Short mmCIF file of N, CA, C and O and ligand atoms in Angstrom, two decimals:
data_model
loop_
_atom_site.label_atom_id
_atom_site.label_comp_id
_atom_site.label_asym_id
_atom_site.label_seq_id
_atom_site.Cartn_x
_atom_site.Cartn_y
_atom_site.Cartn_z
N UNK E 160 -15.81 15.76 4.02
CA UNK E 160 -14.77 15.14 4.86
C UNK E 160 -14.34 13.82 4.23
O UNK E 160 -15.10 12.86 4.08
N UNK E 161 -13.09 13.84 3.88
CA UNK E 161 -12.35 12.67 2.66
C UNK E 161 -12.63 11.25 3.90
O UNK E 161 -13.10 10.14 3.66
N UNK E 162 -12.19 11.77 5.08
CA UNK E 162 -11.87 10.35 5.81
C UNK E 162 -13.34 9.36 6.37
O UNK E 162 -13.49 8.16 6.63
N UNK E 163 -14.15 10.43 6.37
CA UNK E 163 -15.46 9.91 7.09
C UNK E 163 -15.83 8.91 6.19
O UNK E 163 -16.27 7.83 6.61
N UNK E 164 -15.61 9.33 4.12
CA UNK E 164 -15.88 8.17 3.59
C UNK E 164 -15.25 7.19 3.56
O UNK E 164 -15.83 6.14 3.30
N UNK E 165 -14.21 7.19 3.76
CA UNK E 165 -12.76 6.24 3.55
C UNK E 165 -13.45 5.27 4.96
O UNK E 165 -13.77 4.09 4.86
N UNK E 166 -13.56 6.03 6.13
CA UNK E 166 -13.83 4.92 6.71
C UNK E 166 -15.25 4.11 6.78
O UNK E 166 -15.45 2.94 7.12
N UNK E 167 -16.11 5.03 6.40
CA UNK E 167 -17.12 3.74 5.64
C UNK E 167 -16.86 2.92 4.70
O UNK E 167 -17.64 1.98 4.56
N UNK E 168 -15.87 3.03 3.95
CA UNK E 168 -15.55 2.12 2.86
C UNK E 168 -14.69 1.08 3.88
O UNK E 168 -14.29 0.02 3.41
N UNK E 169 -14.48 1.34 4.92
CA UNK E 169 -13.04 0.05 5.60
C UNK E 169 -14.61 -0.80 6.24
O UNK E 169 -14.90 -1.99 6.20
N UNK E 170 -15.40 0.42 6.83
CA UNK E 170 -15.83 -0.57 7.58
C UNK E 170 -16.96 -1.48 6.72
O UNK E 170 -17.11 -2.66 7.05
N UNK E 171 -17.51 -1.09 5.97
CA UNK E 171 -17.96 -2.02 4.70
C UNK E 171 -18.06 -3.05 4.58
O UNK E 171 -18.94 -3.88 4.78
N UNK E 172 -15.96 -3.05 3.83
CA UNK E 172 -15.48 -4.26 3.79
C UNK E 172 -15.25 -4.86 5.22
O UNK E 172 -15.14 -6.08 5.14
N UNK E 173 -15.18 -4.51 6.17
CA UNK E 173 -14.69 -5.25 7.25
C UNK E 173 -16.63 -6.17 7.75
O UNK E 173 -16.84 -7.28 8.23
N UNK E 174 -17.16 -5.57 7.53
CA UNK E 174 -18.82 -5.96 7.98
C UNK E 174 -18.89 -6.94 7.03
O UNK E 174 -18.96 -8.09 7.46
N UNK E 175 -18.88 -6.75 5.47
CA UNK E 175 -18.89 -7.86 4.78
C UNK E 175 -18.02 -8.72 4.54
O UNK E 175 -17.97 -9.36 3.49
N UNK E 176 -17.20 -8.81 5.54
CA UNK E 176 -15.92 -10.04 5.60
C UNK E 176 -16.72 -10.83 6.64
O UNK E 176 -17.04 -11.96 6.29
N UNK E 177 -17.07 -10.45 7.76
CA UNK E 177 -17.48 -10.87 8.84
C UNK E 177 -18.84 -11.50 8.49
O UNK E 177 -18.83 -12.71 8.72
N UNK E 178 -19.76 -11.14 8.10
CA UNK E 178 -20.69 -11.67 7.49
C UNK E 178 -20.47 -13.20 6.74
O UNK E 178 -20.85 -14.32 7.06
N UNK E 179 -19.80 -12.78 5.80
CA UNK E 179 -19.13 -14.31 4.78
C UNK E 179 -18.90 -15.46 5.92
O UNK E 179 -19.43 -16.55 6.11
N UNK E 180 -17.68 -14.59 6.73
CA UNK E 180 -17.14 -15.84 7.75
C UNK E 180 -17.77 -16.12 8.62
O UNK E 180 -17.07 -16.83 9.35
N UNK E 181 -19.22 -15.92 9.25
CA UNK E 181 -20.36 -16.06 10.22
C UNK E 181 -19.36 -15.15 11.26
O UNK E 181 -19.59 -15.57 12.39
N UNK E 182 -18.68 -14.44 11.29
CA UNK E 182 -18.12 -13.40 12.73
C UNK E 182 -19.24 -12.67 13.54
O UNK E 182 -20.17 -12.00 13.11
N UNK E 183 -18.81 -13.08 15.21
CA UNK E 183 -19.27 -12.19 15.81
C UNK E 183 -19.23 -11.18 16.23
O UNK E 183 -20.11 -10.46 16.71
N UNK E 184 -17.93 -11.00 16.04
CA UNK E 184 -17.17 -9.47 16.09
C UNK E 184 -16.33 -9.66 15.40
O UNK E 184 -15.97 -10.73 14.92
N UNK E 185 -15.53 -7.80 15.13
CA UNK E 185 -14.47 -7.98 14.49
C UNK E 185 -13.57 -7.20 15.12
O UNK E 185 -13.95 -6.09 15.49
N UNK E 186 -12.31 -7.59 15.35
CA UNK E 186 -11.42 -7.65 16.70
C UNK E 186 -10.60 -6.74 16.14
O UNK E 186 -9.95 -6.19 17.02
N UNK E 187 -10.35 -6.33 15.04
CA UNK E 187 -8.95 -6.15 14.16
C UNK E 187 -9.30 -5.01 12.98
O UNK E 187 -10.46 -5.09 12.56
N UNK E 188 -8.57 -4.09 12.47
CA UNK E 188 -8.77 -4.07 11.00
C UNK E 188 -7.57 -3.64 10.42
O UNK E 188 -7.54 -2.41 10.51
N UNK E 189 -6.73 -4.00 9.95
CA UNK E 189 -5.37 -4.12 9.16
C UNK E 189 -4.94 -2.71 8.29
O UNK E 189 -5.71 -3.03 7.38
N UNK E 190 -4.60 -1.95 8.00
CA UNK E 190 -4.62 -0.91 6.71
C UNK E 190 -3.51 -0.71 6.66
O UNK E 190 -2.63 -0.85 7.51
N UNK E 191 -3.47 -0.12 4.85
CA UNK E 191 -1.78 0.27 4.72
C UNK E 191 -2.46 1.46 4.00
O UNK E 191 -3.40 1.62 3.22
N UNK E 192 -1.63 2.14 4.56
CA UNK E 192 -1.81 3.29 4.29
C UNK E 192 -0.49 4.02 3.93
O UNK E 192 0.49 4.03 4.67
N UNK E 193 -0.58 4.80 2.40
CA UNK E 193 0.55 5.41 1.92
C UNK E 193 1.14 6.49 2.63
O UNK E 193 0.50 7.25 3.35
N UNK E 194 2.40 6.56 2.42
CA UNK E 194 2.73 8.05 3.39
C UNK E 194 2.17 9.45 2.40
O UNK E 194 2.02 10.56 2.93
N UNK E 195 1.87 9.20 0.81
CA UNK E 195 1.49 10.26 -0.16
C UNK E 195 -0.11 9.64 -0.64
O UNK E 195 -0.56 9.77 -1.78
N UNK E 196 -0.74 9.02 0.40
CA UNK E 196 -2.12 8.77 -0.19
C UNK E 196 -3.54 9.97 0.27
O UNK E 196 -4.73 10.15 0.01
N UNK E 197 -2.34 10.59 1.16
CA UNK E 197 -3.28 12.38 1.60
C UNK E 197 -4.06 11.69 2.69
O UNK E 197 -4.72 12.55 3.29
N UNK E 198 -4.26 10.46 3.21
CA UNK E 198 -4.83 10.09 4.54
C UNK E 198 -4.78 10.53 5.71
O UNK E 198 -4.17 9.66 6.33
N UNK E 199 -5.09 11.50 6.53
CA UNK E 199 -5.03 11.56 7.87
C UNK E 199 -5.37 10.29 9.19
O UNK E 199 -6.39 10.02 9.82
N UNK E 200 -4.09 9.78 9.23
CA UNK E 200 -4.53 8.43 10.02
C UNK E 200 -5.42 9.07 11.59
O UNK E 200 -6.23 8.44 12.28
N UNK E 201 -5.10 9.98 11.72
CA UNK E 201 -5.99 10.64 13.46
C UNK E 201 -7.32 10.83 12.87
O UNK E 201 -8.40 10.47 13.34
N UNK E 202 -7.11 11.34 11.98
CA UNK E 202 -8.56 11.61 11.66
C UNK E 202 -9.48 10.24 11.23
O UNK E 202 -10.54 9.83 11.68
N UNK E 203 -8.60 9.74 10.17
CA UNK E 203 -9.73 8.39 9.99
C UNK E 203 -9.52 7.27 11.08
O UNK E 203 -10.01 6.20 10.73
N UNK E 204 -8.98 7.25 12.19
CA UNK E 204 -8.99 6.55 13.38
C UNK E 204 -10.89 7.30 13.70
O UNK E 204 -12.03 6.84 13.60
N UNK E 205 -10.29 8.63 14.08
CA UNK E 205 -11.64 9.11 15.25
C UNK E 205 -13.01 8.94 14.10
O UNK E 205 -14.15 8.63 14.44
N UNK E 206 -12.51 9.27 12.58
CA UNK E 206 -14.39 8.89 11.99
C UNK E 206 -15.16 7.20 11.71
O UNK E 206 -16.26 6.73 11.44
N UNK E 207 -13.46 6.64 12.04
CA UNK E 207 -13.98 4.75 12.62
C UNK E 207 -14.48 4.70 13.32
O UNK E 207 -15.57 4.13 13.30
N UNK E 208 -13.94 5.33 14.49
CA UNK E 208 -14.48 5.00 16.05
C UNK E 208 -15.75 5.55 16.31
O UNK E 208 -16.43 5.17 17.26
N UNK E 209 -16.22 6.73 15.21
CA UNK E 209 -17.55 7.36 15.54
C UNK E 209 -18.48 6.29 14.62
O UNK E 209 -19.62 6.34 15.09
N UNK E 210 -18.44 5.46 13.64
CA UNK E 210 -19.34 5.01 13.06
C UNK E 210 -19.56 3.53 13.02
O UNK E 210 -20.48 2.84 12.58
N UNK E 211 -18.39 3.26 13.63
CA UNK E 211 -18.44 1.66 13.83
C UNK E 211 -19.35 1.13 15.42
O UNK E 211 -19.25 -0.06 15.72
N UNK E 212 -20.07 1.92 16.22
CA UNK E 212 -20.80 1.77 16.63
C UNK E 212 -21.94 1.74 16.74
O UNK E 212 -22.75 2.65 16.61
N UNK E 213 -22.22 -0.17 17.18
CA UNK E 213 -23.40 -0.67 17.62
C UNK E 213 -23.61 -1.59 16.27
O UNK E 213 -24.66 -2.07 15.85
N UNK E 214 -22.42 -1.66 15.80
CA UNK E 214 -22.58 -2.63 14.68
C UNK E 214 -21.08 -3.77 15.11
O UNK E 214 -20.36 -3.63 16.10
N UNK E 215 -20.95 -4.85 14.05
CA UNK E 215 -19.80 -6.04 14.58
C UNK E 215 -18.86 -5.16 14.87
O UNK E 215 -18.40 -5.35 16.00
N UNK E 216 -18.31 -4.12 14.19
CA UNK E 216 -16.77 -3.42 14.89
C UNK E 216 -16.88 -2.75 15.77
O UNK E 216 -16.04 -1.92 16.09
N UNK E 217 -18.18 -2.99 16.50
CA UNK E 217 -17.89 -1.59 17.88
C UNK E 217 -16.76 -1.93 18.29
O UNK E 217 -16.15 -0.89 18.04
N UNK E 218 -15.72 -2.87 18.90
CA UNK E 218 -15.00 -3.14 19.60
C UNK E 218 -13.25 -2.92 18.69
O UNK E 218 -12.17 -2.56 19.17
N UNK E 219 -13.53 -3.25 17.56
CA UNK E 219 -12.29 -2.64 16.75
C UNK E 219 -11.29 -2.03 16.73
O UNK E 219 -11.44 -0.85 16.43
N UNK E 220 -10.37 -2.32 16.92
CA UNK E 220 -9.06 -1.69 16.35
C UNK E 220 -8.49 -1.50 15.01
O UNK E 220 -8.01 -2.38 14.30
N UNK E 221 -8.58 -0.27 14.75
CA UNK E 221 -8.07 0.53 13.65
C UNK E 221 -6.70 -0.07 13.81
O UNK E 221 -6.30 -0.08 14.98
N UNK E 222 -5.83 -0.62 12.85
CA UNK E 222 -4.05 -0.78 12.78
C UNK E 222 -3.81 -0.14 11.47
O UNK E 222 -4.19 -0.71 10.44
N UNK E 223 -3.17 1.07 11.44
CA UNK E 223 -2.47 1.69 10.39
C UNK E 223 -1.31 1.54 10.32
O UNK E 223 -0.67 1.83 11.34
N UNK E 224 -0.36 0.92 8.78
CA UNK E 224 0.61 0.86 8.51
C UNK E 224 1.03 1.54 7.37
O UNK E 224 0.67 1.23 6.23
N UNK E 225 1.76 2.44 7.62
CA UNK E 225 2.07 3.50 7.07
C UNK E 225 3.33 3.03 6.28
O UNK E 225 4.36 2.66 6.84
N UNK E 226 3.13 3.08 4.78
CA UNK E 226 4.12 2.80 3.76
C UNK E 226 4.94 3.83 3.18
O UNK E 226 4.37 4.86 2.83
N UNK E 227 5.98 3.75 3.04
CA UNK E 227 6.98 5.28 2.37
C UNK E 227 6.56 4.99 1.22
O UNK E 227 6.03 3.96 0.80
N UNK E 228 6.90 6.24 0.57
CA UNK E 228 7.10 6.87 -0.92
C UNK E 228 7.75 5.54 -1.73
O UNK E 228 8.58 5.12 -0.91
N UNK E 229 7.79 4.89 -2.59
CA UNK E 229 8.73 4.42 -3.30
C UNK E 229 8.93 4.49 -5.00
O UNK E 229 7.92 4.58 -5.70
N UNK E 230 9.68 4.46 -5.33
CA UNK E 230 10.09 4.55 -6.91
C UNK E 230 10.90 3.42 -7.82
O UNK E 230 11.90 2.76 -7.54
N UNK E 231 10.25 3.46 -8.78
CA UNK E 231 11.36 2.46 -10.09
C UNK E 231 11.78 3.40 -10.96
O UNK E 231 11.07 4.05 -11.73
N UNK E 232 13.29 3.46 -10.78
CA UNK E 232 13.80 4.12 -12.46
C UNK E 232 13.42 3.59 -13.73
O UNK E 232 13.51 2.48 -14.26
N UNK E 233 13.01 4.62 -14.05
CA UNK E 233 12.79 4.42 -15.57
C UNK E 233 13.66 3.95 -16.36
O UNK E 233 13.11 3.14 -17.11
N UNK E 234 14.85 4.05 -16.60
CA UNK E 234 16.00 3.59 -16.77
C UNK E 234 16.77 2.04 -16.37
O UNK E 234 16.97 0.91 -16.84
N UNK E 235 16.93 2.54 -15.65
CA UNK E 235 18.25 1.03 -15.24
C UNK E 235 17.00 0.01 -14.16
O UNK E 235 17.38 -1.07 -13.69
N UNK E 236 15.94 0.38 -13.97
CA UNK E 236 14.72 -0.47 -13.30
C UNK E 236 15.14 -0.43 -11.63
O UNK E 236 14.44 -1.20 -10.98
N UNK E 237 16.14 0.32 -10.83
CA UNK E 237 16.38 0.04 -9.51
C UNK E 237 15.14 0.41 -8.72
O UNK E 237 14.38 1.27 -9.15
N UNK E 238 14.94 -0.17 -7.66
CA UNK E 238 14.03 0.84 -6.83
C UNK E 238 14.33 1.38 -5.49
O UNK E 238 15.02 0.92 -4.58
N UNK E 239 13.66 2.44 -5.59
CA UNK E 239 13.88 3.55 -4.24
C UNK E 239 13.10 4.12 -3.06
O UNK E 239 11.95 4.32 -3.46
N UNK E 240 13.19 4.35 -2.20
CA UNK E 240 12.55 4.93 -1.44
C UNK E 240 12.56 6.98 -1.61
O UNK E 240 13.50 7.70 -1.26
N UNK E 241 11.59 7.34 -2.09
CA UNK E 241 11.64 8.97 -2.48
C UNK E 241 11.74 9.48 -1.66
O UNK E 241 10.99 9.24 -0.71
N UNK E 242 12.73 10.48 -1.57
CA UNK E 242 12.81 11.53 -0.28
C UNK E 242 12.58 12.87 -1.07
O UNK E 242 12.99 13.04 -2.23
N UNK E 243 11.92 13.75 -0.36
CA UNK E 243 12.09 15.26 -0.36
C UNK E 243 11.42 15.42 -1.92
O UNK E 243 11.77 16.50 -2.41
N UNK E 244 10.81 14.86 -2.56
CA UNK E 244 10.03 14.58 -3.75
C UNK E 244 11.44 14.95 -4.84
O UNK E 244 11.55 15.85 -5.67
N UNK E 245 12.45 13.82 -4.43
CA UNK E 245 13.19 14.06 -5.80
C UNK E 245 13.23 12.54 -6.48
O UNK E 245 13.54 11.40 -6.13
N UNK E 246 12.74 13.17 -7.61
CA UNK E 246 11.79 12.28 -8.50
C UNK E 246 13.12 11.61 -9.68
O UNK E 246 12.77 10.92 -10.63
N UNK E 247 14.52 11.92 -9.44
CA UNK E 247 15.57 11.86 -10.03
C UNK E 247 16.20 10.43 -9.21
O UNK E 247 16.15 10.22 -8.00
N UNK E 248 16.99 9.27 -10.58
CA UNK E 248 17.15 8.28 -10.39
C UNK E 248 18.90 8.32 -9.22
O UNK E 248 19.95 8.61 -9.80
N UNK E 249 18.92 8.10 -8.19
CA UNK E 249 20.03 8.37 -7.39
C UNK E 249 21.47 7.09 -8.25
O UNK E 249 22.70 7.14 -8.21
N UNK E 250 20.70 6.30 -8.80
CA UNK E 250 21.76 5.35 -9.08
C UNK E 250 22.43 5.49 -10.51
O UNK E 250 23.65 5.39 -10.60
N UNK E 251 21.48 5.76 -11.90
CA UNK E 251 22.13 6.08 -13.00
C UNK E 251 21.99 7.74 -13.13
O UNK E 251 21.98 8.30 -14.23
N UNK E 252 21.90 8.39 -11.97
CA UNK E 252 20.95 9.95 -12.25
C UNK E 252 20.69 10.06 -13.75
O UNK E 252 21.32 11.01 -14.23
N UNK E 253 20.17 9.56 -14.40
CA UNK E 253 19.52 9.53 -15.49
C UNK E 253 18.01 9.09 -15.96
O UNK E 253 17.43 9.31 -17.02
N UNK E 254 17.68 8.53 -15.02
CA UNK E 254 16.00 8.24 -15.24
C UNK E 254 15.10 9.20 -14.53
O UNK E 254 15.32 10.34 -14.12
N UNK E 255 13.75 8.27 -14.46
CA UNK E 255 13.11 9.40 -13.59
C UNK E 255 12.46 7.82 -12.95
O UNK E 255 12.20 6.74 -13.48
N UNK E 256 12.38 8.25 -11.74
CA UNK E 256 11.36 7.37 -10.88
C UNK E 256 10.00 7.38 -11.38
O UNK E 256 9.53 8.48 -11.64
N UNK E 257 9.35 6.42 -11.54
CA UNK E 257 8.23 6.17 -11.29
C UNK E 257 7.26 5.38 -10.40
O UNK E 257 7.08 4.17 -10.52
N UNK E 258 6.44 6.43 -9.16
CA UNK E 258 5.62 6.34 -8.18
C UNK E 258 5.61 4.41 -8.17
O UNK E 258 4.99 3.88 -9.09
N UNK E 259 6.16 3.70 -7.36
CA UNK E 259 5.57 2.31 -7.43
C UNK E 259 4.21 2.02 -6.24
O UNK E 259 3.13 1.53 -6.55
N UNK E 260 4.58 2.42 -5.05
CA UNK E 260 4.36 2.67 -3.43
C UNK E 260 3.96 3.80 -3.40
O UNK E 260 4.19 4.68 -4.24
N UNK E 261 2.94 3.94 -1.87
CA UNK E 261 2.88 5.50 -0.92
C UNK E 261 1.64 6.05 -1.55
O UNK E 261 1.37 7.21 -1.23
N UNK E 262 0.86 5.46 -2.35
CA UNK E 262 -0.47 6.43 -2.69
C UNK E 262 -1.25 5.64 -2.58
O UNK E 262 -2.36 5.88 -3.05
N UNK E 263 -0.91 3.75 -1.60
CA UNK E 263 -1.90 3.41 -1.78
C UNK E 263 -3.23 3.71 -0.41
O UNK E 263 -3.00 4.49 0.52
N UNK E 264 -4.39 3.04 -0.53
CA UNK E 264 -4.61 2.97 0.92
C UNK E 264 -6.15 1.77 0.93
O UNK E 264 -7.26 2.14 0.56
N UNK E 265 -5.93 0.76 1.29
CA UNK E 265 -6.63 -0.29 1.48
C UNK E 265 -6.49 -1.30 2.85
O UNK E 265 -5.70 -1.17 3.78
N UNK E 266 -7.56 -2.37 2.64
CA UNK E 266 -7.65 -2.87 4.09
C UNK E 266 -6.46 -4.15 3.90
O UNK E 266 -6.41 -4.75 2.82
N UNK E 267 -5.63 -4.46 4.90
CA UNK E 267 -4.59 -5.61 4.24
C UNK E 267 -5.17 -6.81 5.28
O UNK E 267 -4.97 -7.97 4.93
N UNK E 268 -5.76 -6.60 6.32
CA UNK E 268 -6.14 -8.28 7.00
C UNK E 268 -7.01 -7.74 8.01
O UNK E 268 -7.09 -6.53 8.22
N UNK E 269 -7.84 -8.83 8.78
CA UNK E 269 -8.76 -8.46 9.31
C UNK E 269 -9.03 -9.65 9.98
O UNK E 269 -8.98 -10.74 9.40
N UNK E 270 -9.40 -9.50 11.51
CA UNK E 270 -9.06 -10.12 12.53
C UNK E 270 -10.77 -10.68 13.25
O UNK E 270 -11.38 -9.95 14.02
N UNK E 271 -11.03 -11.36 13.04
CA UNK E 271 -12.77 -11.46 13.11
C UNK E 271 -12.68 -12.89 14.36
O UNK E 271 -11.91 -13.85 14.28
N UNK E 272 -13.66 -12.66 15.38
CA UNK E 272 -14.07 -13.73 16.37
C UNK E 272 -15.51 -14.37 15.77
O UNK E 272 -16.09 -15.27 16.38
ZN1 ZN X 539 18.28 4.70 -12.77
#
């Protein structure tokens, strides 16, 4: 199960943030999450909520922010938002996009009492 590790890896970092900053809880947890990073945000919501208990995030909120696809032409350097996986430059149709955005998936801020 991809997400069960993913969210041991959030909550990890979120335990060893809290730690550093003497936190007594952690109120928050920030993520961006690509729209092409293969994440199931339902799913890694419910394998947070199953493992972050009885430790600082029992109380936690998962916040997923979900980033589009985006692209740089290879060519003329514009960038795009990818639709429908066409990987073709809309402005000189002569380049090819290359993936900039959308595959990432990390923690972006974190909200600690
Ligand atoms: Zn172009």
């Amino acid at each position: 199960m991809h997400e069960m590790s993913l969210a041991e890896g959030i909550l990890d970092i979120a335990l060893d943030y809290a730690k550093k900053n003497n936190a007594k809880k952690i109120n928050r947890v920030g993520l961006v999450v690509g729209k092409m990073s293969g994440v199931e945000p339902e799913s890694l919501t419910f394998s947070f909520d199953m493992i972050k208990k009885g430790t600082l995030a029992d109380e936690a909120e998962l916040v997923l922010r979900r980033t589009p696809l985006r692209g740089r032409c290879t060519k003329c350097g514009k960038e795009f938002d990818i639709d429908n996986y066409d990987f073709w430059c809309p402005e000189c149709k002569d380049g090819v996009l290359k993936i900039i955005s959308g595959r990432e998936m990390q923690v972006e801020y974190l909200e600690v009492d």
